[in-house]
Amino acid sequence: GAVVSQHPSRVICKSGTSVKIECRSLDFQATTMFWYRQFPKQSLMLMATSNEGSKATYEQGVEKDKFLINHASLTLSTLTVTSAHPEDSSFYICSARGPGGSDEQYFGPGTRLTVT
Amino acid sequence: QKEVEQNSGPLSVPEGAIASLNCTYSDRVSQSFFWYRQYSGKSPELIMSIYSNGDKEDGRFTAQLNKASQYVSLLIRDSQPSDSATYLCAVRFTGRRALTFGSGTRLQVQP
């Protein structure tokens, strides 16, 4: 149980375009999901907390107009990187709190974004 | 600021040895503690969770929690080359929904 999927696993896009990443909880409902970014050889950086049916909560320094988060259902959250630039190239990972609101977080496999 | 600290390593141990990974945290009232394993290029995978003082064992892994001293550790017995990865300590601080992660300790198990 507690499986989280992400799509796509890898995406290459041109500078100035937008990219949407989907995060799904496959076998449980997730009222809260989290979006992280990780640069090579660096630690996880929390970008935002995604709340089903309400606005996301962004961490300090993360541009909410650039990283649009939508959590429209109990099993799906999406992150859209708008007007992507090469410095947005990174490994984006979502996670969800486990069934029953447990404190455990289960991670999706991640999406590697390359902006050319 | 609430923080989680880990030695970045690398920690190098021979195959078959016990690997000991340590983590300290800043908030005395924290309730939930986790260890994740992250292979290079992959996302973190939950190994252990621990909520009360003492030891918790799961196979070759043992998590140890000492709330008075504000540290949590992970022991890996009979280390295998496949255990070579970065191990992330995570804490759920009171008042935050997201876990706070340490920067990770890189473990190398030498065959």
Short mmCIF file of C-alpha atoms in Angstrom, two decimals, chain B residues 62-101:
data_model
loop_
_atom_site.label_atom_id
_atom_site.label_comp_id
_atom_site.label_asym_id
_atom_site.label_seq_id
_atom_site.Cartn_x
_atom_site.Cartn_y
_atom_site.Cartn_z
CA THR B 62 17.28 -0.81 13.91
CA ALA B 63 16.16 2.73 14.64
CA GLN B 64 17.04 4.22 18.00
CA LEU B 65 15.40 7.30 19.48
CA ASN B 66 16.50 9.34 22.48
CA LYS B 67 14.20 12.32 22.89
CA ALA B 68 16.01 13.69 25.95
CA SER B 69 19.23 13.97 23.95
CA GLN B 70 17.38 14.87 20.74
CA TYR B 71 18.98 12.29 18.53
CA VAL B 72 17.84 9.43 16.40
CA SER B 73 20.08 6.80 14.83
CA LEU B 74 19.87 4.00 12.31
CA LEU B 75 21.89 0.81 12.56
CA ILE B 76 22.27 -1.43 9.55
CA ARG B 77 23.50 -4.89 10.42
CA ASP B 78 25.33 -7.15 7.96
CA SER B 79 25.81 -4.24 5.56
CA GLN B 80 25.68 -5.13 1.87
CA PRO B 81 27.02 -3.25 -1.15
CA SER B 82 23.38 -2.72 -2.15
CA ASP B 83 22.95 -0.63 1.02
CA SER B 84 25.25 1.99 -0.49
CA ALA B 85 23.04 5.06 -0.75
CA THR B 86 22.29 8.35 0.96
CA TYR B 87 20.28 8.00 4.17
CA LEU B 88 17.98 10.86 5.08
CA CYS B 89 16.74 11.55 8.57
CA ALA B 90 13.36 13.30 8.78
CA VAL B 91 11.43 14.82 11.65
CA ARG B 92 7.89 16.10 11.85
CA PHE B 93 8.18 19.20 13.94
CA THR B 94 5.18 20.32 15.95
CA GLY B 95 3.04 22.72 13.92
CA ARG B 96 4.37 21.64 10.52
CA ARG B 97 2.64 19.19 8.23
CA ALA B 98 5.68 18.51 6.08
CA LEU B 99 8.64 16.55 7.31
CA THR B 100 11.92 18.40 7.75
CA PHE B 101 14.80 16.49 6.19
#
